[in-house]
Amino acid sequence: MNVLLRLGGAVAAAFLAMVLACSQPMAQADKRVPVTPSTTEQKAKFVTNLVSHSVASKTIESSGDDAAKKALANSRALVEAAKQDIANSKYEQADAKLNQAVDGVMNHSRRLSEGSVKADRAQEVYASRVASVKALMDAYTRVAEEKKQAGKAAERKAAIQQTLSEAEAMAAKGNKEGALVVVERAYTAVSKEVAALRDGDKLTKTLKFDSPADEYVYEIDRNDSHFFLLKLTISEKNPDPMILKQVEDLRGKAQGIRNDAEARAKKNDHKKAIDELGQSTDILIRALRMAGAYIPG
Protein backbone atom coordinates (compact mmCIF):
# COMPACT_ATOMS: atom_id res chain seq x y z
CA MET A 1 0.00 0.00 0.00
CA ASN A 2 2.83 2.41 0.77
CA VAL A 3 4.09 1.91 -2.77
CA LEU A 4 0.72 2.87 -4.19
CA LEU A 5 0.66 6.05 -2.16
CA ARG A 6 3.74 7.22 -4.08
CA LEU A 7 1.49 7.64 -7.10
CA GLY A 8 0.12 11.01 -6.13
CA GLY A 9 -0.39 12.22 -2.60
CA ALA A 10 -3.98 12.79 -1.49
CA VAL A 11 -5.44 11.69 -4.84
CA ALA A 12 -3.64 8.35 -4.62
CA ALA A 13 -4.73 7.93 -1.02
CA ALA A 14 -8.33 8.56 -2.01
CA PHE A 15 -7.97 6.07 -4.84
CA LEU A 16 -6.52 3.45 -2.52
CA ALA A 17 -9.50 3.84 -0.21
CA MET A 18 -11.77 3.41 -3.22
CA VAL A 19 -9.96 0.24 -4.34
CA LEU A 20 -10.23 -1.29 -0.89
CA ALA A 21 -13.87 -0.36 -0.57
CA CYS A 22 -14.68 -1.74 -4.00
CA SER A 23 -13.04 -5.06 -3.22
CA GLN A 24 -15.09 -5.80 -0.08
CA PRO A 25 -17.18 -9.02 0.01
CA MET A 26 -20.61 -8.91 -1.62
CA ALA A 27 -22.21 -9.25 1.83
CA GLN A 28 -21.07 -5.69 2.39
CA ALA A 29 -22.22 -4.46 -1.04
CA ASP A 30 -24.37 -1.73 0.48
CA LYS A 31 -21.18 -0.12 1.87
CA ARG A 32 -19.18 -0.26 -1.37
CA VAL A 33 -18.22 2.75 -3.44
CA PRO A 34 -20.51 2.69 -6.50
CA VAL A 35 -18.88 1.44 -9.69
CA THR A 36 -19.44 4.24 -12.19
CA PRO A 37 -17.84 5.06 -15.54
CA SER A 38 -15.80 7.91 -14.02
CA THR A 39 -14.51 6.00 -11.00
CA THR A 40 -13.64 2.94 -13.10
CA GLU A 41 -11.80 5.01 -15.70
CA GLN A 42 -9.87 6.79 -12.95
CA LYS A 43 -9.01 3.47 -11.33
CA ALA A 44 -7.78 2.13 -14.67
CA LYS A 45 -5.35 5.07 -14.97
CA PHE A 46 -3.92 4.52 -11.50
CA VAL A 47 -3.63 0.75 -11.89
CA THR A 48 -1.97 1.20 -15.28
CA ASN A 49 0.66 3.31 -13.56
CA LEU A 50 0.96 0.76 -10.74
CA VAL A 51 1.67 -2.18 -13.05
CA SER A 52 3.93 -0.26 -15.43
CA HIS A 53 5.82 2.59 -13.74
CA SER A 54 5.54 2.29 -9.96
CA VAL A 55 8.22 1.35 -7.44
CA ALA A 56 6.33 -1.91 -6.86
CA SER A 57 6.48 -2.92 -10.51
CA LYS A 58 10.16 -1.98 -10.80
CA THR A 59 10.95 -3.98 -7.66
CA ILE A 60 9.32 -7.05 -9.20
CA GLU A 61 11.02 -6.57 -12.58
CA SER A 62 14.48 -6.43 -11.00
CA SER A 63 13.89 -9.19 -8.44
CA GLY A 64 14.59 -12.27 -10.54
CA ASP A 65 11.57 -13.85 -8.82
CA ASP A 66 9.72 -15.89 -11.48
CA ALA A 67 6.46 -16.07 -9.55
CA ALA A 68 6.39 -12.32 -8.99
CA LYS A 69 7.23 -11.59 -12.64
CA LYS A 70 4.46 -13.93 -13.78
CA ALA A 71 2.00 -12.18 -11.46
CA LEU A 72 3.08 -8.78 -12.82
CA ALA A 73 2.57 -9.94 -16.41
CA ASN A 74 -0.85 -11.29 -15.46
CA SER A 75 -1.77 -7.99 -13.77
CA ARG A 76 -0.78 -6.07 -16.88
CA ALA A 77 -2.94 -8.38 -19.00
CA LEU A 78 -5.84 -7.84 -16.60
CA VAL A 79 -5.48 -4.07 -16.94
CA GLU A 80 -5.62 -4.30 -20.74
CA ALA A 81 -8.68 -6.55 -20.51
CA ALA A 82 -10.29 -4.09 -18.08
CA LYS A 83 -9.72 -1.23 -20.54
CA GLN A 84 -11.50 -3.27 -23.20
CA ASP A 85 -14.39 -3.83 -20.78
CA ILE A 86 -14.56 -0.09 -20.15
CA ALA A 87 -14.69 0.56 -23.88
CA ASN A 88 -17.65 -1.85 -24.03
CA SER A 89 -19.30 -0.20 -20.99
CA LYS A 90 -18.78 -3.33 -18.84
CA TYR A 91 -17.75 -1.41 -15.76
CA GLU A 92 -18.39 -4.10 -13.14
CA GLN A 93 -16.24 -6.58 -15.03
CA ALA A 94 -13.53 -3.96 -15.52
CA ASP A 95 -13.58 -3.07 -11.83
CA ALA A 96 -13.14 -6.72 -10.80
CA LYS A 97 -10.18 -7.16 -13.16
CA LEU A 98 -8.52 -3.99 -11.87
CA ASN A 99 -8.87 -5.21 -8.28
CA GLN A 100 -7.22 -8.51 -9.25
CA ALA A 101 -4.40 -6.60 -10.94
CA VAL A 102 -3.74 -4.53 -7.80
CA ASP A 103 -3.71 -7.64 -5.62
CA GLY A 104 -1.29 -9.43 -7.95
CA VAL A 105 1.26 -6.63 -7.82
CA MET A 106 0.93 -5.62 -4.19
CA ASN A 107 1.01 -9.12 -2.72
CA HIS A 108 4.26 -10.01 -4.45
CA SER A 109 5.82 -6.59 -3.89
CA ARG A 110 5.10 -6.91 -0.17
CA ARG A 111 6.53 -10.44 -0.10
CA LEU A 112 9.72 -9.34 -1.81
CA SER A 113 10.11 -6.36 0.54
CA GLU A 114 9.65 -8.52 3.63
CA GLY A 115 12.18 -11.02 2.28
CA SER A 116 14.68 -8.23 1.70
CA VAL A 117 14.32 -6.93 5.26
CA LYS A 118 14.73 -10.44 6.66
CA ALA A 119 17.85 -11.03 4.56
CA ASP A 120 19.36 -7.70 5.66
CA ARG A 121 18.77 -8.53 9.32
CA ALA A 122 20.25 -12.01 8.86
CA GLN A 123 23.36 -10.46 7.27
CA GLU A 124 23.70 -7.99 10.15
CA VAL A 125 23.44 -10.67 12.83
CA TYR A 126 25.67 -13.06 10.87
CA ALA A 127 28.45 -10.48 10.48
CA SER A 128 28.30 -9.70 14.19
CA ARG A 129 28.57 -13.38 15.15
CA VAL A 130 31.50 -14.01 12.80
CA ALA A 131 33.35 -11.09 14.38
CA SER A 132 32.60 -12.50 17.84
CA VAL A 133 33.87 -15.97 16.87
CA LYS A 134 37.10 -14.55 15.48
CA ALA A 135 37.64 -12.46 18.61
CA LEU A 136 37.06 -15.50 20.79
CA MET A 137 39.42 -17.60 18.66
CA ASP A 138 42.13 -15.01 19.33
CA ALA A 139 41.29 -15.17 23.04
CA TYR A 140 41.41 -18.98 22.92
CA THR A 141 44.88 -18.90 21.37
CA ARG A 142 46.11 -16.45 23.98
CA VAL A 143 44.66 -18.35 26.94
CA ALA A 144 45.99 -21.68 25.60
CA GLU A 145 49.47 -20.20 25.46
CA GLU A 146 49.08 -18.82 28.98
CA LYS A 147 48.05 -22.28 30.20
CA LYS A 148 50.80 -23.95 28.15
CA GLN A 149 48.21 -25.99 26.27
CA ALA A 150 48.74 -24.59 22.78
CA GLY A 151 49.41 -28.04 21.31
CA LYS A 152 46.29 -29.53 22.83
CA ALA A 153 44.18 -26.57 21.73
CA ALA A 154 45.35 -26.74 18.10
CA GLU A 155 43.05 -29.64 17.22
CA ARG A 156 40.02 -27.95 18.74
CA LYS A 157 40.87 -24.68 17.01
CA ALA A 158 41.08 -26.50 13.68
CA ALA A 159 37.63 -28.04 14.20
CA ILE A 160 36.10 -24.69 15.12
CA GLN A 161 37.79 -23.01 12.16
CA GLN A 162 36.35 -25.67 9.88
CA THR A 163 32.86 -24.90 11.20
CA LEU A 164 33.45 -21.19 10.69
CA SER A 165 34.68 -21.83 7.14
CA GLU A 166 31.54 -23.86 6.46
CA ALA A 167 29.41 -20.91 7.61
CA GLU A 168 31.39 -18.47 5.45
CA ALA A 169 30.98 -20.72 2.41
CA MET A 170 27.21 -20.81 2.94
CA ALA A 171 27.11 -17.03 3.33
CA ALA A 172 29.12 -16.57 0.14
CA LYS A 173 26.43 -18.52 -1.71
CA GLY A 174 23.74 -16.22 -0.31
CA ASN A 175 22.42 -18.51 2.42
CA LYS A 176 22.89 -16.06 5.30
CA GLU A 177 20.21 -17.67 7.49
CA GLY A 178 21.77 -21.12 7.20
CA ALA A 179 25.21 -19.60 7.76
CA LEU A 180 23.97 -18.00 10.98
CA VAL A 181 22.87 -21.38 12.32
CA VAL A 182 26.29 -22.86 11.56
CA VAL A 183 28.31 -19.91 12.91
CA GLU A 184 26.34 -20.17 16.14
CA ARG A 185 27.78 -23.67 16.54
CA ALA A 186 31.28 -22.24 16.17
CA TYR A 187 30.48 -19.50 18.67
CA THR A 188 29.18 -21.97 21.26
CA ALA A 189 32.15 -24.31 20.75
CA VAL A 190 34.85 -21.66 21.11
CA SER A 191 33.08 -20.12 24.10
CA LYS A 192 33.14 -23.49 25.86
CA GLU A 193 36.79 -24.02 25.06
CA VAL A 194 37.85 -20.65 26.45
CA ALA A 195 35.76 -21.20 29.57
CA ALA A 196 37.27 -24.67 30.07
CA LEU A 197 40.82 -23.32 29.77
CA ARG A 198 40.02 -20.69 32.33
CA ASP A 199 38.98 -23.40 34.79
CA GLY A 200 35.74 -21.66 35.61
CA ASP A 201 36.97 -18.08 35.22
CA LYS A 202 34.38 -15.88 33.62
CA LEU A 203 34.64 -15.50 29.88
CA THR A 204 34.16 -11.77 30.29
CA LYS A 205 37.59 -11.51 31.91
CA THR A 206 39.17 -12.90 28.75
CA LEU A 207 37.36 -10.36 26.60
CA LYS A 208 38.62 -7.51 28.83
CA PHE A 209 35.69 -5.12 28.72
CA ASP A 210 36.53 -1.56 29.67
CA SER A 211 33.42 -1.19 31.81
CA PRO A 212 30.22 -3.00 32.87
CA ALA A 213 28.38 -0.77 30.39
CA ASP A 214 30.52 -2.12 27.54
CA GLU A 215 29.96 -5.68 28.69
CA TYR A 216 26.23 -4.98 28.83
CA VAL A 217 26.26 -3.89 25.17
CA TYR A 218 28.04 -7.14 24.27
CA GLU A 219 25.49 -9.23 26.17
CA ILE A 220 22.58 -7.36 24.56
CA ASP A 221 24.00 -8.22 21.15
CA ARG A 222 24.45 -11.87 22.16
CA ASN A 223 20.89 -11.98 23.47
CA ASP A 224 19.54 -10.37 20.28
CA SER A 225 21.36 -12.98 18.21
CA HIS A 226 19.79 -15.85 20.14
CA PHE A 227 16.29 -14.37 19.82
CA PHE A 228 16.80 -14.05 16.07
CA LEU A 229 18.32 -17.52 15.77
CA LEU A 230 15.35 -18.99 17.62
CA LYS A 231 12.98 -17.33 15.16
CA LEU A 232 14.91 -18.79 12.24
CA THR A 233 15.09 -22.24 13.84
CA ILE A 234 11.34 -22.36 14.41
CA SER A 235 10.78 -21.35 10.80
CA GLU A 236 13.19 -23.98 9.46
CA LYS A 237 12.44 -26.89 11.81
CA ASN A 238 8.67 -26.36 12.13
CA PRO A 239 8.49 -28.18 15.50
CA ASP A 240 5.49 -30.18 16.69
CA PRO A 241 2.75 -27.90 18.11
CA MET A 242 3.21 -29.27 21.63
CA ILE A 243 6.97 -28.65 21.46
CA LEU A 244 6.36 -25.25 19.89
CA LYS A 245 4.19 -24.21 22.83
CA GLN A 246 7.00 -25.06 25.27
CA VAL A 247 9.48 -23.19 23.07
CA GLU A 248 7.22 -20.13 22.98
CA ASP A 249 6.83 -20.28 26.76
CA LEU A 250 10.61 -20.26 27.13
CA ARG A 251 10.91 -17.40 24.67
CA GLY A 252 8.36 -15.42 26.67
CA LYS A 253 10.26 -16.10 29.88
CA ALA A 254 13.53 -15.03 28.26
CA GLN A 255 11.90 -11.84 26.99
CA GLY A 256 10.59 -11.02 30.46
CA ILE A 257 14.05 -11.36 31.99
CA ARG A 258 15.48 -9.31 29.10
CA ASN A 259 12.98 -6.55 29.87
CA ASP A 260 14.06 -6.56 33.51
CA ALA A 261 17.70 -6.31 32.45
CA GLU A 262 16.99 -3.33 30.22
CA ALA A 263 15.16 -1.60 33.06
CA ARG A 264 18.15 -2.15 35.38
CA ALA A 265 20.55 -0.82 32.74
CA LYS A 266 18.55 2.38 32.51
CA LYS A 267 19.25 2.79 36.22
CA ASN A 268 22.97 2.15 35.58
CA ASP A 269 22.86 -1.19 37.39
CA HIS A 270 24.78 -2.86 34.58
CA LYS A 271 26.24 -5.69 36.63
CA LYS A 272 22.84 -7.03 37.60
CA ALA A 273 21.58 -6.40 34.06
CA ILE A 274 24.47 -8.50 32.68
CA ASP A 275 23.56 -11.38 35.00
CA GLU A 276 19.94 -11.22 33.88
CA LEU A 277 20.87 -11.11 30.22
CA GLY A 278 22.96 -14.22 30.76
CA GLN A 279 19.93 -15.94 32.31
CA SER A 280 17.78 -14.86 29.36
CA THR A 281 20.31 -16.19 26.84
CA ASP A 282 20.62 -19.50 28.70
CA ILE A 283 16.85 -19.92 28.47
CA LEU A 284 16.98 -19.16 24.76
CA ILE A 285 19.64 -21.83 24.29
CA ARG A 286 17.28 -24.33 25.96
CA ALA A 287 14.50 -23.18 23.62
CA LEU A 288 16.80 -23.52 20.60
CA ARG A 289 17.72 -27.09 21.47
CA MET A 290 14.09 -27.93 22.05
CA ALA A 291 13.17 -26.39 18.68
CA GLY A 292 15.77 -28.56 16.95
CA ALA A 293 18.91 -26.45 16.68
CA TYR A 294 22.21 -28.20 17.21
CA ILE A 295 24.02 -26.44 20.05
CA PRO A 296 26.66 -28.60 21.75
CA GLY A 297 27.32 -28.63 25.46
GROMACS .gro file of C-alpha atoms in nm:
model
  297
    1MET     CA    1   0.000   0.000   0.000
    2ASN     CA    2   0.283   0.241   0.077
    3VAL     CA    3   0.409   0.191  -0.277
    4LEU     CA    4   0.072   0.287  -0.419
    5LEU     CA    5   0.066   0.605  -0.216
    6ARG     CA    6   0.374   0.722  -0.408
    7LEU     CA    7   0.149   0.764  -0.710
    8GLY     CA    8   0.012   1.101  -0.613
    9GLY     CA    9  -0.039   1.222  -0.260
   10ALA     CA   10  -0.398   1.279  -0.149
   11VAL     CA   11  -0.544   1.169  -0.484
   12ALA     CA   12  -0.364   0.835  -0.462
   13ALA     CA   13  -0.473   0.793  -0.102
   14ALA     CA   14  -0.833   0.856  -0.201
   15PHE     CA   15  -0.797   0.607  -0.484
   16LEU     CA   16  -0.652   0.345  -0.252
   17ALA     CA   17  -0.950   0.384  -0.021
   18MET     CA   18  -1.177   0.341  -0.322
   19VAL     CA   19  -0.996   0.024  -0.434
   20LEU     CA   20  -1.023  -0.129  -0.089
   21ALA     CA   21  -1.387  -0.036  -0.057
   22CYS     CA   22  -1.468  -0.174  -0.400
   23SER     CA   23  -1.304  -0.506  -0.322
   24GLN     CA   24  -1.509  -0.580  -0.008
   25PRO     CA   25  -1.718  -0.902   0.001
   26MET     CA   26  -2.061  -0.891  -0.162
   27ALA     CA   27  -2.221  -0.925   0.183
   28GLN     CA   28  -2.107  -0.569   0.239
   29ALA     CA   29  -2.222  -0.446  -0.104
   30ASP     CA   30  -2.437  -0.173   0.048
   31LYS     CA   31  -2.118  -0.012   0.187
   32ARG     CA   32  -1.918  -0.026  -0.137
   33VAL     CA   33  -1.822   0.275  -0.344
   34PRO     CA   34  -2.051   0.269  -0.650
   35VAL     CA   35  -1.888   0.144  -0.969
   36THR     CA   36  -1.944   0.424  -1.219
   37PRO     CA   37  -1.784   0.506  -1.554
   38SER     CA   38  -1.580   0.791  -1.402
   39THR     CA   39  -1.451   0.600  -1.100
   40THR     CA   40  -1.364   0.294  -1.310
   41GLU     CA   41  -1.180   0.501  -1.570
   42GLN     CA   42  -0.987   0.679  -1.295
   43LYS     CA   43  -0.901   0.347  -1.133
   44ALA     CA   44  -0.778   0.213  -1.467
   45LYS     CA   45  -0.535   0.507  -1.497
   46PHE     CA   46  -0.392   0.452  -1.150
   47VAL     CA   47  -0.363   0.075  -1.189
   48THR     CA   48  -0.197   0.120  -1.528
   49ASN     CA   49   0.066   0.331  -1.356
   50LEU     CA   50   0.096   0.076  -1.074
   51VAL     CA   51   0.167  -0.218  -1.305
   52SER     CA   52   0.393  -0.026  -1.543
   53HIS     CA   53   0.582   0.259  -1.374
   54SER     CA   54   0.554   0.229  -0.996
   55VAL     CA   55   0.822   0.135  -0.744
   56ALA     CA   56   0.633  -0.191  -0.686
   57SER     CA   57   0.648  -0.292  -1.051
   58LYS     CA   58   1.016  -0.198  -1.080
   59THR     CA   59   1.095  -0.398  -0.766
   60ILE     CA   60   0.932  -0.705  -0.920
   61GLU     CA   61   1.102  -0.657  -1.258
   62SER     CA   62   1.448  -0.643  -1.100
   63SER     CA   63   1.389  -0.919  -0.844
   64GLY     CA   64   1.459  -1.227  -1.054
   65ASP     CA   65   1.157  -1.385  -0.882
   66ASP     CA   66   0.972  -1.589  -1.148
   67ALA     CA   67   0.646  -1.607  -0.955
   68ALA     CA   68   0.639  -1.232  -0.899
   69LYS     CA   69   0.723  -1.159  -1.264
   70LYS     CA   70   0.446  -1.393  -1.378
   71ALA     CA   71   0.200  -1.218  -1.146
   72LEU     CA   72   0.308  -0.878  -1.282
   73ALA     CA   73   0.257  -0.994  -1.641
   74ASN     CA   74  -0.085  -1.129  -1.546
   75SER     CA   75  -0.177  -0.799  -1.377
   76ARG     CA   76  -0.078  -0.607  -1.688
   77ALA     CA   77  -0.294  -0.838  -1.900
   78LEU     CA   78  -0.584  -0.784  -1.660
   79VAL     CA   79  -0.548  -0.407  -1.694
   80GLU     CA   80  -0.562  -0.430  -2.074
   81ALA     CA   81  -0.868  -0.655  -2.051
   82ALA     CA   82  -1.029  -0.409  -1.808
   83LYS     CA   83  -0.972  -0.123  -2.054
   84GLN     CA   84  -1.150  -0.327  -2.320
   85ASP     CA   85  -1.439  -0.383  -2.078
   86ILE     CA   86  -1.456  -0.009  -2.015
   87ALA     CA   87  -1.469   0.056  -2.388
   88ASN     CA   88  -1.765  -0.185  -2.403
   89SER     CA   89  -1.930  -0.020  -2.099
   90LYS     CA   90  -1.878  -0.333  -1.884
   91TYR     CA   91  -1.775  -0.141  -1.576
   92GLU     CA   92  -1.839  -0.410  -1.314
   93GLN     CA   93  -1.624  -0.658  -1.503
   94ALA     CA   94  -1.353  -0.396  -1.552
   95ASP     CA   95  -1.358  -0.307  -1.183
   96ALA     CA   96  -1.314  -0.672  -1.080
   97LYS     CA   97  -1.018  -0.716  -1.316
   98LEU     CA   98  -0.852  -0.399  -1.187
   99ASN     CA   99  -0.887  -0.521  -0.828
  100GLN     CA  100  -0.722  -0.851  -0.925
  101ALA     CA  101  -0.440  -0.660  -1.094
  102VAL     CA  102  -0.374  -0.453  -0.780
  103ASP     CA  103  -0.371  -0.764  -0.562
  104GLY     CA  104  -0.129  -0.943  -0.795
  105VAL     CA  105   0.126  -0.663  -0.782
  106MET     CA  106   0.093  -0.562  -0.419
  107ASN     CA  107   0.101  -0.912  -0.272
  108HIS     CA  108   0.426  -1.001  -0.445
  109SER     CA  109   0.582  -0.659  -0.389
  110ARG     CA  110   0.510  -0.691  -0.017
  111ARG     CA  111   0.653  -1.044  -0.010
  112LEU     CA  112   0.972  -0.934  -0.181
  113SER     CA  113   1.011  -0.636   0.054
  114GLU     CA  114   0.965  -0.852   0.363
  115GLY     CA  115   1.218  -1.102   0.228
  116SER     CA  116   1.468  -0.823   0.170
  117VAL     CA  117   1.432  -0.693   0.526
  118LYS     CA  118   1.473  -1.044   0.666
  119ALA     CA  119   1.785  -1.103   0.456
  120ASP     CA  120   1.936  -0.770   0.566
  121ARG     CA  121   1.877  -0.853   0.932
  122ALA     CA  122   2.025  -1.201   0.886
  123GLN     CA  123   2.336  -1.046   0.727
  124GLU     CA  124   2.370  -0.799   1.015
  125VAL     CA  125   2.344  -1.067   1.283
  126TYR     CA  126   2.567  -1.306   1.087
  127ALA     CA  127   2.845  -1.048   1.048
  128SER     CA  128   2.830  -0.970   1.419
  129ARG     CA  129   2.857  -1.338   1.515
  130VAL     CA  130   3.150  -1.401   1.280
  131ALA     CA  131   3.335  -1.109   1.438
  132SER     CA  132   3.260  -1.250   1.784
  133VAL     CA  133   3.387  -1.597   1.687
  134LYS     CA  134   3.710  -1.455   1.548
  135ALA     CA  135   3.764  -1.246   1.861
  136LEU     CA  136   3.706  -1.550   2.079
  137MET     CA  137   3.942  -1.760   1.866
  138ASP     CA  138   4.213  -1.501   1.933
  139ALA     CA  139   4.129  -1.517   2.304
  140TYR     CA  140   4.141  -1.898   2.292
  141THR     CA  141   4.488  -1.890   2.137
  142ARG     CA  142   4.611  -1.645   2.398
  143VAL     CA  143   4.466  -1.835   2.694
  144ALA     CA  144   4.599  -2.168   2.560
  145GLU     CA  145   4.947  -2.020   2.546
  146GLU     CA  146   4.908  -1.882   2.898
  147LYS     CA  147   4.805  -2.228   3.020
  148LYS     CA  148   5.080  -2.395   2.815
  149GLN     CA  149   4.821  -2.599   2.627
  150ALA     CA  150   4.874  -2.459   2.278
  151GLY     CA  151   4.941  -2.804   2.131
  152LYS     CA  152   4.629  -2.953   2.283
  153ALA     CA  153   4.418  -2.657   2.173
  154ALA     CA  154   4.535  -2.674   1.810
  155GLU     CA  155   4.305  -2.964   1.722
  156ARG     CA  156   4.002  -2.795   1.874
  157LYS     CA  157   4.087  -2.468   1.701
  158ALA     CA  158   4.108  -2.650   1.368
  159ALA     CA  159   3.763  -2.804   1.420
  160ILE     CA  160   3.610  -2.469   1.512
  161GLN     CA  161   3.779  -2.301   1.216
  162GLN     CA  162   3.635  -2.567   0.988
  163THR     CA  163   3.286  -2.490   1.120
  164LEU     CA  164   3.345  -2.119   1.069
  165SER     CA  165   3.468  -2.183   0.714
  166GLU     CA  166   3.154  -2.386   0.646
  167ALA     CA  167   2.941  -2.091   0.761
  168GLU     CA  168   3.139  -1.847   0.545
  169ALA     CA  169   3.098  -2.072   0.241
  170MET     CA  170   2.721  -2.081   0.294
  171ALA     CA  171   2.711  -1.703   0.333
  172ALA     CA  172   2.912  -1.657   0.014
  173LYS     CA  173   2.643  -1.852  -0.171
  174GLY     CA  174   2.374  -1.622  -0.031
  175ASN     CA  175   2.242  -1.851   0.242
  176LYS     CA  176   2.289  -1.606   0.530
  177GLU     CA  177   2.021  -1.767   0.749
  178GLY     CA  178   2.177  -2.112   0.720
  179ALA     CA  179   2.521  -1.960   0.776
  180LEU     CA  180   2.397  -1.800   1.098
  181VAL     CA  181   2.287  -2.138   1.232
  182VAL     CA  182   2.629  -2.286   1.156
  183VAL     CA  183   2.831  -1.991   1.291
  184GLU     CA  184   2.634  -2.017   1.614
  185ARG     CA  185   2.778  -2.367   1.654
  186ALA     CA  186   3.128  -2.224   1.617
  187TYR     CA  187   3.048  -1.950   1.867
  188THR     CA  188   2.918  -2.197   2.126
  189ALA     CA  189   3.215  -2.431   2.075
  190VAL     CA  190   3.485  -2.166   2.111
  191SER     CA  191   3.308  -2.012   2.410
  192LYS     CA  192   3.314  -2.349   2.586
  193GLU     CA  193   3.679  -2.402   2.506
  194VAL     CA  194   3.785  -2.065   2.645
  195ALA     CA  195   3.576  -2.120   2.957
  196ALA     CA  196   3.727  -2.467   3.007
  197LEU     CA  197   4.082  -2.332   2.977
  198ARG     CA  198   4.002  -2.069   3.233
  199ASP     CA  199   3.898  -2.340   3.479
  200GLY     CA  200   3.574  -2.166   3.561
  201ASP     CA  201   3.697  -1.808   3.522
  202LYS     CA  202   3.438  -1.588   3.362
  203LEU     CA  203   3.464  -1.550   2.988
  204THR     CA  204   3.416  -1.177   3.029
  205LYS     CA  205   3.759  -1.151   3.191
  206THR     CA  206   3.917  -1.290   2.875
  207LEU     CA  207   3.736  -1.036   2.660
  208LYS     CA  208   3.862  -0.751   2.883
  209PHE     CA  209   3.569  -0.512   2.872
  210ASP     CA  210   3.653  -0.156   2.967
  211SER     CA  211   3.342  -0.119   3.181
  212PRO     CA  212   3.022  -0.300   3.287
  213ALA     CA  213   2.838  -0.077   3.039
  214ASP     CA  214   3.052  -0.212   2.754
  215GLU     CA  215   2.996  -0.568   2.869
  216TYR     CA  216   2.623  -0.498   2.883
  217VAL     CA  217   2.626  -0.389   2.517
  218TYR     CA  218   2.804  -0.714   2.427
  219GLU     CA  219   2.549  -0.923   2.617
  220ILE     CA  220   2.258  -0.736   2.456
  221ASP     CA  221   2.400  -0.822   2.115
  222ARG     CA  222   2.445  -1.187   2.216
  223ASN     CA  223   2.089  -1.198   2.347
  224ASP     CA  224   1.954  -1.037   2.028
  225SER     CA  225   2.136  -1.298   1.821
  226HIS     CA  226   1.979  -1.585   2.014
  227PHE     CA  227   1.629  -1.437   1.982
  228PHE     CA  228   1.680  -1.405   1.607
  229LEU     CA  229   1.832  -1.752   1.577
  230LEU     CA  230   1.535  -1.899   1.762
  231LYS     CA  231   1.298  -1.733   1.516
  232LEU     CA  232   1.491  -1.879   1.224
  233THR     CA  233   1.509  -2.224   1.384
  234ILE     CA  234   1.134  -2.236   1.441
  235SER     CA  235   1.078  -2.135   1.080
  236GLU     CA  236   1.319  -2.398   0.946
  237LYS     CA  237   1.244  -2.689   1.181
  238ASN     CA  238   0.867  -2.636   1.213
  239PRO     CA  239   0.849  -2.818   1.550
  240ASP     CA  240   0.549  -3.018   1.669
  241PRO     CA  241   0.275  -2.790   1.811
  242MET     CA  242   0.321  -2.927   2.163
  243ILE     CA  243   0.697  -2.865   2.146
  244LEU     CA  244   0.636  -2.525   1.989
  245LYS     CA  245   0.419  -2.421   2.283
  246GLN     CA  246   0.700  -2.506   2.527
  247VAL     CA  247   0.948  -2.319   2.307
  248GLU     CA  248   0.722  -2.013   2.298
  249ASP     CA  249   0.683  -2.028   2.676
  250LEU     CA  250   1.061  -2.026   2.713
  251ARG     CA  251   1.091  -1.740   2.467
  252GLY     CA  252   0.836  -1.542   2.667
  253LYS     CA  253   1.026  -1.610   2.988
  254ALA     CA  254   1.353  -1.503   2.826
  255GLN     CA  255   1.190  -1.184   2.699
  256GLY     CA  256   1.059  -1.102   3.046
  257ILE     CA  257   1.405  -1.136   3.199
  258ARG     CA  258   1.548  -0.931   2.910
  259ASN     CA  259   1.298  -0.655   2.987
  260ASP     CA  260   1.406  -0.656   3.351
  261ALA     CA  261   1.770  -0.631   3.245
  262GLU     CA  262   1.699  -0.333   3.022
  263ALA     CA  263   1.516  -0.160   3.306
  264ARG     CA  264   1.815  -0.215   3.538
  265ALA     CA  265   2.055  -0.082   3.274
  266LYS     CA  266   1.855   0.238   3.251
  267LYS     CA  267   1.925   0.279   3.622
  268ASN     CA  268   2.297   0.215   3.558
  269ASP     CA  269   2.286  -0.119   3.739
  270HIS     CA  270   2.478  -0.286   3.458
  271LYS     CA  271   2.624  -0.569   3.663
  272LYS     CA  272   2.284  -0.703   3.760
  273ALA     CA  273   2.158  -0.640   3.406
  274ILE     CA  274   2.447  -0.850   3.268
  275ASP     CA  275   2.356  -1.138   3.500
  276GLU     CA  276   1.994  -1.122   3.388
  277LEU     CA  277   2.087  -1.111   3.022
  278GLY     CA  278   2.296  -1.422   3.076
  279GLN     CA  279   1.993  -1.594   3.231
  280SER     CA  280   1.778  -1.486   2.936
  281THR     CA  281   2.031  -1.619   2.684
  282ASP     CA  282   2.062  -1.950   2.870
  283ILE     CA  283   1.685  -1.992   2.847
  284LEU     CA  284   1.698  -1.916   2.476
  285ILE     CA  285   1.964  -2.183   2.429
  286ARG     CA  286   1.728  -2.433   2.596
  287ALA     CA  287   1.450  -2.318   2.362
  288LEU     CA  288   1.680  -2.352   2.060
  289ARG     CA  289   1.772  -2.709   2.147
  290MET     CA  290   1.409  -2.793   2.205
  291ALA     CA  291   1.317  -2.639   1.868
  292GLY     CA  292   1.577  -2.856   1.695
  293ALA     CA  293   1.891  -2.645   1.668
  294TYR     CA  294   2.221  -2.820   1.721
  295ILE     CA  295   2.402  -2.644   2.005
  296PRO     CA  296   2.666  -2.860   2.175
  297GLY     CA  297   2.732  -2.863   2.546
   0.00000   0.00000   0.00000
